Amino acid sequence: MDSRELRYFVAVAEELHFGRAATRLGIAQPPLSRTIQQLERRIGVTLFDRTSRSVALTTAGEVLLHEGRRALTALTAAERRAQRAGSPRLVLATKPISDGGLLEKILAHYAADPASVEVEVRICSIGEQAVLLREGEADAALLRFPHDDADGFAYEELLTEQDVAVLPRTHRLAARESLTMSDLSGEQFPHWPGFPPNGGPLVRDAAQLMQLIALGRTIALLPESTRHHLRTDLIGVPVTDAPTSTLAIAWPEDSRSRPLAALVEAAVNSAPR
Amino acid sequence: MDSRELRYFVAVAEELHFGRAATRLGIAQPPLSRTIQQLERRIGVTLFDRTSRSVALTTAGEVLLHEGRRALTALTAAERRAQRAGSPRLVLATKPISDGGLLEKILAHYAADPASVEVEVRICSIGEQAVLLREGEADAALLRFPHDDADGFAYEELLTEQDVAVLPRTHRLAARESLTMSDLSGEQFPHWPGFPPNGGPLVRDAAQLMQLIALGRTIALLPESTRHHLRTDLIGVPVTDAPTSTLAIAWPEDSRSRPLAALVEAAVNSAPR
DNA sequence: GGATATGGATACTCTGAAGGTATGGATTCA
DNA sequence: TGAATCCATACCTTCAGAGTATCCATATCC
């Protein structure tokens, strides 16, 4: 199959509207209609049930949307990885607050390796690391289980922490030595992107989250290590029965790059124990 | 990136010769040279070191070959899976001899499910199941670990067996009650495709293997269950310290098809214990 | 060392696929 | 019933991709 056709198909499948999809693709509507028809004819299945008023995916269309997206990201990933293969430099994707204080150690450890190359650290917004890794923009990423998803990646677990409640210092529970989850039952938690809305404010990055907590609009359960770099108007209070999460370094399963292997090793050696 | 360019690149990378690659692609050499030049220019890296006498992959080229092959199979897989999504039918890929006698049970179990759909069984030659699964030709495959590789697939282990030595009845060891690996040290084992040559005859399918064993040209270590359907001129002799192998059913990690889930369940329920 | 062969690059020509505009025809809605 | 919406069709245009002929560099051989 031609990747152009697939890109067009995905656009229509996402918009469920030929006109809008055409605009998004920067072409006129008629050639888009034709291309989709050609695609359907060539592969021999109907992809959309369309009336003159509505467009809906068929079962086959749903499958093609799902698998096709994968194929397209694989395509762009191939290109990006090839581009970056020339320049001897690693890109490490990480979230701003949840590196468990390990990031500096990892970089120092790795830099001590005489064969080390330059490491570019890309601070990502929430959930973005996996995308960067999948699209070949990054060589490795620090992920946090179970929040992040490592399917299709190899990974090494680095450290497991319990969450603490991050509260404004003015919060009624801020002075407590420790809390239990039931103490937090009435609280408003943030709405993480990619998760179902829970009534809380939508949060895209760490600074924004901290600001919202400071304003008393939400509170959050974050890994213990974040306590070391909280703003002065916030406080982290232990929660005895809080969930734990595990920091891991992940990389594309099939990568056989030496510098990457050294970086992973440095990360593992930087982890406690 | 355009999939056409990538296909052209892969052809040249595999042939390391523009003329041959062009022939293979069914086009003339000049447009191929131009397309590769355009690709290099667009992504900004040199993919081949070429003199007027030789063509060699650069590091970036190697990366693109590896990743690009993946992307192309993902592309064809997307198409095949979409094509097959319409017709309610499952394709199960398996090797001819190594189903552990389980295949019939699985099919019977599954057919008993009132919601079951037709199952096409594709008998594969060695190592072909993973390819069929990867390319979207099959919905599930019976694999044998550690011989087969399940990377990128989900799987359930079904049963573990110890290998027996399959010998011609005329073989000097054929009458023995049992053997050890050291008894077999002087024997000629077959050359499995995809493995380094070991001097033995290259074997592509089961019938061929059995024939070669009967002729005394080779012997093989095969799962115990194959003893039930050996030719009468062959015999399977237990080997006390032979390696074990595990039969598993594998499927594309991200498949969410109901009939497939039912088939997997039937397979698990068909397995001993 | 000159003749020959090999193999990728370049110059040019041409065709068809991809894109554009105009419009048709079905459905919804006021 | 008329207007609006939206996908399909008809027809035209353009440029990317394919072809042929040829050049140029290097290896090979007598």
Coordinates of C-alpha atoms (C1' of nucleotides) in Angstrom, one line a residue:
Chain A
M1 CA 0.0 0.0 0.0
D2 CA 1.0 3.6 -0.6
S3 CA 1.7 5.6 2.5
R4 CA 0.0 8.7 0.9
E5 CA -3.3 6.8 0.6
L6 CA -3.0 5.6 4.2
R7 CA -2.4 9.1 5.5
Y8 CA -5.4 10.3 3.6
F9 CA -7.5 7.5 5.0
V10 CA -6.4 8.2 8.6
A11 CA -7.3 11.8 8.2
V12 CA -10.8 11.0 7.0
A13 CA -11.2 8.3 9.6
E14 CA -10.3 10.7 12.3
E15 CA -12.4 13.6 11.1
L16 CA -15.3 11.4 9.7
H17 CA -15.8 14.2 7.3
F18 CA -14.3 14.5 3.8
G19 CA -14.3 18.2 3.7
R20 CA -12.6 18.8 7.0
A21 CA -10.1 16.0 6.3
A22 CA -9.3 17.6 3.0
T23 CA -8.7 20.9 4.6
R24 CA -6.4 19.3 7.2
L25 CA -4.5 17.6 4.4
G26 CA -4.2 20.8 2.5
I27 CA -6.0 19.5 -0.6
A28 CA -9.4 19.8 -2.2
Q29 CA -12.3 17.5 -1.3
P30 CA -12.8 15.7 -4.6
P31 CA -9.3 14.2 -5.0
L32 CA -9.6 13.0 -1.4
S33 CA -12.9 11.2 -2.2
R34 CA -11.3 9.7 -5.2
T35 CA -8.3 8.5 -3.4
I36 CA -10.3 6.8 -0.7
Q37 CA -12.5 5.1 -3.4
Q38 CA -9.3 3.9 -5.2
L39 CA -8.0 2.5 -1.9
E40 CA -11.2 0.7 -1.2
R41 CA -11.3 -0.7 -4.7
R42 CA -7.7 -1.8 -4.6
I43 CA -7.8 -3.6 -1.2
G44 CA -11.3 -4.8 -1.9
V45 CA -13.1 -3.8 1.3
T46 CA -15.4 -0.9 2.1
L47 CA -13.8 1.3 4.7
F48 CA -16.6 3.9 5.3
D49 CA -20.3 3.6 5.4
R50 CA -21.3 6.9 3.9
T51 CA -24.6 8.6 3.1
S52 CA -24.6 12.1 1.7
R53 CA -25.0 13.3 5.2
S54 CA -22.7 11.1 7.4
V55 CA -19.5 9.1 7.3
A56 CA -18.9 6.2 9.6
L57 CA -16.1 3.6 9.8
T58 CA -16.8 0.0 8.9
T59 CA -15.2 -2.8 11.0
A60 CA -12.5 -3.1 8.3
G61 CA -12.0 0.6 8.5
E62 CA -11.5 0.5 12.3
V63 CA -8.8 -2.2 11.8
L64 CA -7.1 -0.2 9.1
L65 CA -7.2 3.0 11.3
H66 CA -5.6 1.2 14.2
E67 CA -3.0 -0.7 12.2
G68 CA -2.4 2.1 9.8
R69 CA -1.5 4.5 12.5
R70 CA 1.1 2.1 13.7
A71 CA 2.5 1.7 10.2
L72 CA 2.7 5.4 9.7
T73 CA 4.5 6.1 13.0
A74 CA 6.9 3.2 12.1
L75 CA 7.6 5.0 8.8
T76 CA 8.4 8.3 10.4
A77 CA 10.4 6.6 13.1
A78 CA 12.5 4.9 10.5
E79 CA 13.3 8.2 8.9
R80 CA 14.1 10.0 12.2
R81 CA 16.3 7.2 13.4
A82 CA 18.2 7.1 10.2
Q83 CA 18.7 10.9 10.3
R84 CA 20.0 10.7 13.9
A85 CA 22.1 7.6 13.2
G86 CA 24.8 9.8 11.6
S87 CA 25.2 12.3 14.5
P88 CA 26.8 10.7 17.6
R89 CA 24.4 12.0 20.2
L90 CA 21.7 10.5 22.4
V91 CA 18.3 11.9 23.1
L92 CA 16.8 11.0 26.5
A93 CA 13.1 11.9 27.0
T94 CA 11.9 12.5 30.6
K95 CA 9.1 14.1 32.5
P96 CA 10.1 17.2 34.5
I97 CA 9.2 16.1 38.0
S98 CA 9.3 12.4 38.1
D99 CA 12.9 11.4 37.5
G100 CA 13.2 10.3 41.1
G101 CA 16.2 12.6 41.5
L102 CA 18.0 10.1 39.3
L103 CA 18.5 12.0 36.1
E104 CA 21.6 13.9 37.3
K105 CA 23.2 10.8 38.6
I106 CA 22.5 8.9 35.4
L107 CA 24.0 11.7 33.3
A108 CA 27.1 11.9 35.6
H109 CA 27.6 8.2 35.5
Y110 CA 27.3 8.1 31.8
A111 CA 29.6 11.1 31.2
A112 CA 32.2 9.3 33.2
D113 CA 32.3 6.6 30.6
P114 CA 35.2 7.5 28.3
A115 CA 33.2 6.3 25.2
S116 CA 30.2 8.4 26.1
V117 CA 28.6 10.8 23.6
E118 CA 26.6 13.9 24.1
V119 CA 23.2 13.4 25.7
E120 CA 20.4 15.7 24.9
V121 CA 17.7 15.7 27.6
R122 CA 14.2 16.4 26.3
I123 CA 11.8 17.4 29.0
C124 CA 8.4 16.2 27.9
S125 CA 4.9 17.0 28.9
I126 CA 2.8 14.2 30.3
G127 CA 2.6 11.1 28.2
E128 CA 4.9 12.5 25.5
Q129 CA 7.9 10.3 26.1
A130 CA 6.4 7.2 24.7
V131 CA 5.4 9.2 21.6
L132 CA 8.9 10.5 21.1
L133 CA 10.3 7.0 21.5
R134 CA 7.8 5.5 19.1
E135 CA 8.4 8.2 16.5
G136 CA 12.2 7.8 16.7
E137 CA 12.7 11.3 18.1
A138 CA 14.3 9.9 21.3
D139 CA 16.7 7.0 21.9
A140 CA 15.6 6.3 25.4
A141 CA 13.0 7.6 27.9
L142 CA 12.4 7.6 31.6
L143 CA 8.9 6.2 32.1
R144 CA 6.9 5.6 35.2
F145 CA 4.9 2.5 35.7
P146 CA 2.0 1.9 35.9
H147 CA 1.2 5.4 34.5
D148 CA 3.2 5.0 31.3
D149 CA 2.9 2.1 28.9
A150 CA 6.0 0.3 27.7
D151 CA 4.4 -1.9 25.1
G152 CA 6.8 -2.4 22.2
F153 CA 9.8 -1.2 24.2
A154 CA 12.5 -2.9 26.2
Y155 CA 13.0 -1.5 29.7
E156 CA 14.9 -1.8 32.9
E157 CA 13.2 -0.8 36.2
L158 CA 15.3 1.6 38.2
L159 CA 13.5 2.4 41.4
T160 CA 10.1 2.1 43.1
E161 CA 8.7 4.9 45.3
Q162 CA 5.5 5.5 47.2
D163 CA 3.4 8.5 46.3
V164 CA 3.1 11.4 48.7
A165 CA 0.3 13.9 48.7
V166 CA 1.4 17.3 47.4
L167 CA -0.7 20.1 49.0
P168 CA -0.6 23.8 49.4
R169 CA 1.0 24.8 52.7
T170 CA -2.3 26.4 53.6
H171 CA -4.2 23.2 53.1
R172 CA -6.1 21.8 56.2
L173 CA -4.0 18.6 56.0
A174 CA -0.7 20.2 55.3
A175 CA 0.5 20.1 58.9
R176 CA -0.2 16.4 59.4
E177 CA 2.7 14.0 59.8
S178 CA 1.1 11.5 57.6
L179 CA -2.2 10.7 55.9
T180 CA -4.2 7.8 54.6
M181 CA -6.0 7.7 51.2
S182 CA -9.3 8.0 53.0
D183 CA -8.2 11.4 54.3
L184 CA -8.0 12.5 50.6
S185 CA -11.4 11.1 49.5
G186 CA -13.1 14.4 49.2
E187 CA -10.2 16.1 47.4
Q188 CA -10.2 17.2 43.8
F189 CA -7.5 15.4 41.7
P190 CA -6.3 16.7 38.4
H191 CA -7.5 15.4 35.1
W192 CA -4.5 13.7 33.4
P193 CA -4.5 13.8 29.6
G194 CA -5.5 10.5 28.1
F195 CA -7.5 9.5 31.1
P196 CA -11.3 9.9 31.5
P197 CA -12.3 13.3 32.8
N198 CA -12.9 13.3 36.5
G199 CA -14.1 16.9 37.0
G200 CA -10.6 18.1 37.9
P201 CA -8.6 20.7 35.9
L202 CA -6.8 19.4 32.9
V203 CA -3.1 19.4 33.5
R204 CA -0.5 19.3 30.7
D205 CA 2.8 19.8 32.5
A206 CA 4.4 20.0 35.9
A207 CA 4.6 23.8 36.3
Q208 CA 1.0 24.1 35.5
L209 CA 0.1 21.4 38.0
M210 CA 2.2 23.1 40.8
Q211 CA 0.5 26.3 40.1
L212 CA -3.0 24.7 40.3
I213 CA -2.1 23.1 43.5
A214 CA -0.8 26.3 45.0
L215 CA -4.1 27.9 44.0
G216 CA -5.9 25.2 45.9
R217 CA -7.7 24.1 42.8
T218 CA -6.4 20.5 43.0
I219 CA -4.0 18.2 44.8
A220 CA -1.9 15.4 43.5
L221 CA -0.3 12.2 44.5
L222 CA 3.3 12.3 43.2
P223 CA 6.4 10.2 43.8
E224 CA 8.2 10.8 47.0
S225 CA 11.3 12.1 45.3
T226 CA 9.4 15.2 44.0
R227 CA 9.5 16.5 47.6
H228 CA 13.0 17.6 47.1
H229 CA 12.1 20.1 44.4
L230 CA 8.7 21.4 45.4
R231 CA 8.0 25.1 45.4
T232 CA 8.2 26.7 48.9
D233 CA 4.4 27.2 49.0
L234 CA 3.8 23.5 48.6
I235 CA 4.4 20.5 50.8
G236 CA 4.6 16.8 50.3
V237 CA 2.9 14.7 53.0
P238 CA 3.4 10.9 53.3
V239 CA 0.3 8.8 52.7
T240 CA 0.7 5.4 54.4
D241 CA -1.4 3.5 51.9
A242 CA -0.6 5.4 48.8
P243 CA 0.1 3.5 45.5
T244 CA 3.7 3.0 44.5
S245 CA 5.1 3.7 41.1
T246 CA 8.3 2.5 39.4
L247 CA 10.7 4.5 37.4
A248 CA 12.2 2.7 34.4
I249 CA 14.4 3.5 31.5
A250 CA 12.9 2.3 28.2
W251 CA 14.3 2.1 24.6
P252 CA 13.2 0.7 21.3
E253 CA 13.3 -3.1 21.5
D254 CA 15.4 -3.6 18.5
S255 CA 18.0 -1.0 19.0
R256 CA 21.6 -2.2 18.9
S257 CA 23.4 1.1 19.4
R258 CA 26.5 0.9 21.6
P259 CA 26.1 4.4 23.2
L260 CA 22.5 3.6 24.1
A261 CA 23.5 0.3 25.8
A262 CA 26.1 2.3 27.8
L263 CA 23.4 4.9 28.8
V264 CA 21.1 2.1 30.0
E265 CA 23.9 0.6 31.9
A266 CA 24.7 3.9 33.5
A267 CA 21.0 4.3 34.5
V268 CA 20.9 0.9 36.1
N269 CA 24.1 1.5 38.0
S270 CA 22.8 4.9 39.2
A271 CA 19.7 3.2 40.7
P272 CA 19.8 2.4 44.4
R273 CA 21.0 -1.1 45.3
Chain B
M1 CA 8.4 9.5 4.1
D2 CA 6.9 8.0 1.0
S3 CA 6.7 4.2 1.1
R4 CA 7.7 4.0 -2.5
E5 CA 11.1 5.6 -1.8
L6 CA 11.5 3.3 1.1
R7 CA 10.8 0.2 -1.0
Y8 CA 13.3 1.4 -3.5
F9 CA 15.9 2.0 -0.8
V10 CA 15.4 -1.4 0.7
A11 CA 15.9 -3.0 -2.7
V12 CA 19.2 -1.2 -3.3
A13 CA 20.3 -1.9 0.3
E14 CA 19.7 -5.6 -0.1
E15 CA 21.2 -5.9 -3.6
L16 CA 24.0 -3.3 -3.0
H17 CA 23.8 -2.8 -6.8
F18 CA 21.6 -0.2 -8.5
G19 CA 21.2 -2.2 -11.7
R20 CA 20.1 -5.4 -10.1
A21 CA 17.8 -3.5 -7.7
A22 CA 16.2 -1.7 -10.6
T23 CA 15.6 -5.0 -12.4
R24 CA 14.0 -6.5 -9.2
L25 CA 11.8 -3.4 -8.9
G26 CA 10.8 -3.6 -12.5
I27 CA 12.1 -0.1 -13.4
A28 CA 15.1 1.3 -15.2
Q29 CA 18.3 2.2 -13.3
P30 CA 18.4 6.0 -13.8
P31 CA 15.1 6.7 -12.0
L32 CA 16.2 4.5 -9.2
S33 CA 19.5 6.4 -8.8
R34 CA 17.5 9.6 -8.8
T35 CA 15.0 8.5 -6.3
I36 CA 17.7 7.4 -3.8
Q37 CA 19.4 10.8 -4.3
Q38 CA 16.2 12.6 -3.6
L39 CA 15.6 10.5 -0.5
E40 CA 19.1 11.2 0.7
R41 CA 18.7 14.9 0.1
R42 CA 15.3 15.1 1.7
I43 CA 16.2 13.3 4.9
G44 CA 19.6 14.9 5.0
V45 CA 21.8 11.9 5.4
T46 CA 24.0 9.8 3.1
L47 CA 22.6 6.3 2.9
F48 CA 25.2 4.7 0.6
D49 CA 28.9 5.2 0.1
R50 CA 29.2 4.6 -3.6
T51 CA 32.1 4.7 -5.9
S52 CA 31.6 4.0 -9.6
R53 CA 32.5 0.4 -8.8
S54 CA 30.8 -0.4 -5.4
V55 CA 27.9 0.4 -3.2
A56 CA 28.0 0.1 0.6
L57 CA 25.6 1.0 3.3
T58 CA 26.5 3.8 5.7
T59 CA 25.6 3.6 9.4
A60 CA 22.5 5.7 8.8
G61 CA 21.7 3.4 5.9
E62 CA 21.9 0.3 8.1
V63 CA 19.5 1.9 10.5
L64 CA 17.1 2.8 7.8
L65 CA 17.2 -0.7 6.3
H66 CA 16.4 -2.3 9.6
E67 CA 13.7 0.2 10.7
G68 CA 12.4 0.6 7.2
R69 CA 11.8 -3.2 6.7
R70 CA 9.7 -3.0 9.9
A71 CA 7.7 -0.1 8.6
L72 CA 7.0 -1.8 5.3
T73 CA 5.8 -5.0 6.9
A74 CA 3.6 -2.9 9.2
L75 CA 2.2 -1.3 6.1
T76 CA 1.3 -4.5 4.3
A77 CA 0.1 -6.0 7.6
A78 CA -2.3 -3.1 8.0
E79 CA -3.7 -3.7 4.6
R80 CA -4.1 -7.5 5.0
R81 CA -5.7 -7.2 8.4
A82 CA -8.2 -4.7 7.1
Q83 CA -9.0 -7.0 4.2
R84 CA -9.5 -9.9 6.5
A85 CA -11.5 -7.9 9.0
G86 CA -14.6 -8.1 6.8
S87 CA -14.7 -11.8 6.5
P88 CA -15.5 -13.6 9.7
R89 CA -12.8 -16.2 9.6
L90 CA -9.6 -16.9 11.5
V91 CA -6.3 -18.0 10.1
L92 CA -4.1 -20.1 12.4
A93 CA -0.5 -20.7 11.3
T94 CA 1.3 -23.8 12.5
K95 CA 4.2 -26.0 11.7
P96 CA 3.3 -29.5 10.4
I97 CA 5.0 -31.7 13.0
S98 CA 5.3 -29.7 16.1
D99 CA 1.7 -29.0 17.3
G100 CA 2.2 -31.4 20.2
G101 CA -0.9 -33.2 19.1
L102 CA -2.8 -30.3 20.3
L103 CA -4.1 -28.8 17.1
E104 CA -7.1 -31.1 16.7
K105 CA -8.1 -30.6 20.3
I106 CA -7.8 -26.8 20.0
L107 CA -10.0 -26.8 16.9
A108 CA -12.5 -29.1 18.4
H109 CA -12.7 -27.0 21.6
Y110 CA -13.1 -23.9 19.6
A111 CA -15.7 -25.3 17.3
A112 CA -17.8 -26.2 20.3
D113 CA -18.1 -22.5 21.1
P114 CA -21.4 -21.4 19.7
A115 CA -19.9 -18.1 18.6
S116 CA -17.0 -19.7 16.8
V117 CA -16.2 -18.8 13.2
E118 CA -14.4 -20.8 10.5
V119 CA -10.7 -21.4 11.2
E120 CA -8.3 -21.8 8.3
V121 CA -5.2 -23.7 9.3
R122 CA -2.1 -22.7 7.4
I123 CA 0.6 -25.3 7.6
C124 CA 3.8 -23.4 7.4
S125 CA 7.4 -24.2 6.5
I126 CA 10.0 -23.6 9.2
G127 CA 10.0 -20.1 10.6
E128 CA 7.2 -19.0 8.4
Q129 CA 4.6 -18.6 11.1
A130 CA 6.1 -15.5 12.6
V131 CA 6.3 -13.9 9.1
L132 CA 2.6 -14.6 8.4
L133 CA 1.7 -13.2 11.8
R134 CA 3.8 -10.1 11.3
E135 CA 2.5 -9.5 7.8
G136 CA -1.1 -9.8 8.9
E137 CA -1.8 -13.0 6.9
A138 CA -2.6 -15.0 10.0
D139 CA -4.5 -14.1 13.2
A140 CA -2.6 -16.5 15.4
A141 CA 0.2 -18.9 15.3
L142 CA 1.5 -21.9 17.1
L143 CA 5.1 -21.2 18.0
R144 CA 7.7 -23.3 19.7
F145 CA 10.1 -21.6 22.1
P146 CA 13.0 -21.2 22.2
H147 CA 13.2 -22.0 18.4
D148 CA 10.7 -19.3 17.4
D149 CA 10.8 -15.7 18.4
A150 CA 7.8 -14.0 19.8
D151 CA 9.0 -10.4 19.9
G152 CA 6.2 -8.0 19.2
F153 CA 3.5 -10.7 19.9
A154 CA 1.4 -11.6 22.8
Y155 CA 1.4 -15.3 23.6
E156 CA 0.2 -18.0 26.0
E157 CA 2.3 -21.0 26.7
L158 CA 0.5 -24.3 26.1
L159 CA 2.8 -27.2 26.9
T160 CA 6.4 -28.1 27.5
E161 CA 7.9 -31.2 26.1
Q162 CA 11.3 -32.8 26.0
D163 CA 12.9 -33.6 22.7
V164 CA 13.4 -37.2 21.5
A165 CA 15.9 -38.3 18.9
V166 CA 14.3 -39.2 15.7
L167 CA 16.3 -41.9 13.9
P168 CA 15.9 -44.4 11.0
R169 CA 14.9 -47.8 12.4
T170 CA 18.1 -49.1 10.9
H171 CA 20.2 -46.7 13.0
R172 CA 22.8 -48.2 15.4
L173 CA 21.0 -46.5 18.3
A174 CA 17.5 -47.2 17.2
A175 CA 17.0 -50.2 19.5
R176 CA 18.1 -48.4 22.6
E177 CA 15.6 -47.7 25.4
S178 CA 17.0 -44.3 25.9
L179 CA 19.9 -42.2 25.0
T180 CA 21.9 -39.2 26.3
M181 CA 23.1 -36.2 24.3
S182 CA 26.6 -37.6 24.4
D183 CA 25.5 -40.7 22.5
L184 CA 24.5 -38.3 19.6
S185 CA 27.7 -36.2 19.6
G186 CA 29.0 -37.7 16.4
E187 CA 25.7 -37.4 14.5
Q188 CA 24.9 -35.1 11.7
F189 CA 22.1 -32.6 12.6
P190 CA 20.1 -30.8 9.9
H191 CA 20.8 -27.2 8.9
W192 CA 17.7 -25.2 9.9
P193 CA 17.0 -22.1 7.8
G194 CA 18.0 -18.9 9.5
F195 CA 20.6 -20.6 11.6
P196 CA 24.3 -20.8 10.8
P197 CA 25.3 -23.7 8.5
N198 CA 26.5 -26.7 10.4
G199 CA 27.5 -28.9 7.5
G200 CA 24.1 -30.8 7.7
P201 CA 21.5 -30.8 4.9
L202 CA 19.3 -27.7 4.6
V203 CA 15.8 -28.6 5.7
R204 CA 12.7 -26.5 4.7
D205 CA 9.8 -28.6 5.8
A206 CA 8.8 -31.7 7.8
A207 CA 8.3 -34.2 5.0
Q208 CA 11.8 -33.3 3.6
L209 CA 13.3 -33.7 7.0
M210 CA 11.7 -37.2 7.5
Q211 CA 12.9 -38.3 4.1
L212 CA 16.4 -37.2 4.9
I213 CA 16.3 -39.0 8.3
A214 CA 15.0 -42.2 6.6
L215 CA 17.9 -41.9 4.1
G216 CA 20.3 -41.8 7.0
R217 CA 21.6 -38.4 6.0
T218 CA 20.7 -36.7 9.2
I219 CA 18.9 -37.2 12.5
A220 CA 16.9 -34.7 14.5
L221 CA 15.8 -33.8 18.0
L222 CA 12.1 -33.2 17.9
P223 CA 9.4 -32.8 20.5
E224 CA 8.1 -36.0 22.1
S225 CA 4.7 -35.6 20.6
T226 CA 6.0 -36.1 17.1
R227 CA 6.5 -39.8 18.0
H228 CA 2.7 -40.3 17.4
H229 CA 2.9 -39.5 13.7
L230 CA 6.3 -40.7 12.6
R231 CA 6.7 -42.7 9.4
T232 CA 7.0 -46.5 10.1
D233 CA 10.6 -46.5 9.0
L234 CA 11.5 -44.0 11.7
I235 CA 11.6 -44.2 15.5
G236 CA 11.7 -41.7 18.3
V237 CA 14.1 -42.6 21.2
P238 CA 14.0 -40.7 24.5
V239 CA 17.1 -38.7 25.3
T240 CA 17.3 -38.2 29.1
D241 CA 19.2 -34.9 28.9
A242 CA 17.6 -33.5 25.8
P243 CA 16.5 -29.8 25.7
T244 CA 12.9 -29.0 26.3
S245 CA 10.8 -26.8 24.1
T246 CA 7.5 -25.0 24.8
L247 CA 4.5 -24.8 22.5
A248 CA 2.7 -21.5 22.6
I249 CA -0.1 -19.7 20.8
A250 CA 0.9 -16.2 19.7
W251 CA -1.1 -13.3 18.3
P252 CA -0.6 -9.6 17.4
E253 CA -0.2 -7.8 20.6
D254 CA -2.8 -5.2 19.8
S255 CA -5.6 -7.4 18.4
R256 CA -8.9 -6.9 20.0
S257 CA -10.9 -9.4 17.9
R258 CA -13.5 -11.4 19.8
P259 CA -13.1 -14.6 17.8
L260 CA -9.4 -14.5 18.3
A261 CA -9.8 -14.2 22.0
A262 CA -12.1 -17.2 22.0
L263 CA -9.6 -19.2 19.9
V264 CA -6.8 -18.4 22.4
E265 CA -9.0 -19.4 25.2
A266 CA -9.8 -22.7 23.5
A267 CA -6.1 -23.3 23.0
V268 CA -5.3 -22.7 26.7
N269 CA -8.2 -24.9 27.7
S270 CA -7.0 -27.7 25.4
A271 CA -3.5 -27.7 27.0
P272 CA -2.8 -30.3 29.7
R273 CA -3.6 -29.1 33.3
Chain C
dG1 C1' 49.3 1.4 -21.0
dG2 C1' 45.5 1.4 -24.1
dA3 C1' 41.2 -1.2 -25.0
dT4 C1' 37.2 -2.9 -22.9
dA5 C1' 33.7 -3.7 -19.6
dT6 C1' 31.2 -2.4 -15.7
dG7 C1' 28.2 0.6 -13.2
dG8 C1' 26.4 4.8 -11.3
dA9 C1' 25.2 9.8 -12.7
dT10 C1' 23.3 13.1 -16.0
dA11 C1' 20.4 15.1 -19.8
dC12 C1' 16.3 15.0 -22.0
dT13 C1' 11.7 13.6 -23.2
dC14 C1' 7.1 11.9 -22.3
dT15 C1' 3.1 10.0 -19.9
dG16 C1' -0.1 9.5 -16.3
dA17 C1' -1.4 10.1 -11.7
dA18 C1' -2.5 13.6 -8.4
dG19 C1' -4.6 17.8 -7.8
dG20 C1' -7.8 21.7 -9.0
dT21 C1' -12.6 23.8 -10.4
dA22 C1' -17.3 23.4 -11.5
dT23 C1' -21.3 21.0 -10.8
dG24 C1' -24.5 17.2 -9.8
dG25 C1' -27.6 14.9 -6.6
dA26 C1' -29.1 13.2 -2.1
dT27 C1' -30.5 14.5 2.4
dT28 C1' -31.7 17.5 6.2
dC29 C1' -34.0 21.4 8.1
dA30 C1' -36.4 25.6 8.4
Chain D
dT1 C1' -40.4 24.1 -0.9
dG2 C1' -36.2 26.4 -0.9
dA3 C1' -31.7 26.7 1.2
dA4 C1' -27.8 24.5 3.1
dT5 C1' -24.7 20.7 3.5
dC6 C1' -21.8 17.2 1.8
dC7 C1' -20.1 13.4 -1.0
dA8 C1' -19.6 12.0 -5.9
dT9 C1' -18.7 13.0 -10.8
dA10 C1' -16.9 15.3 -14.9
dC11 C1' -13.3 17.5 -16.9
dC12 C1' -9.0 20.0 -17.1
dT13 C1' -4.0 20.9 -15.8
dT14 C1' 0.5 20.1 -14.1
dC15 C1' 4.5 18.0 -12.5
dA16 C1' 6.6 13.8 -10.6
dG17 C1' 8.2 9.6 -12.0
dA18 C1' 9.6 6.6 -15.6
dG19 C1' 12.0 5.8 -20.1
dT20 C1' 16.2 6.2 -23.6
dA21 C1' 20.6 7.8 -24.6
dT22 C1' 24.8 9.0 -23.0
dC23 C1' 28.6 10.4 -20.0
dC24 C1' 32.3 9.5 -16.8
dA25 C1' 35.1 7.0 -13.5
dT26 C1' 37.2 2.8 -12.2
dA27 C1' 38.6 -1.9 -12.6
dT28 C1' 40.4 -5.6 -15.7
dC29 C1' 43.1 -7.7 -19.2
dC30 C1' 46.3 -8.6 -22.8

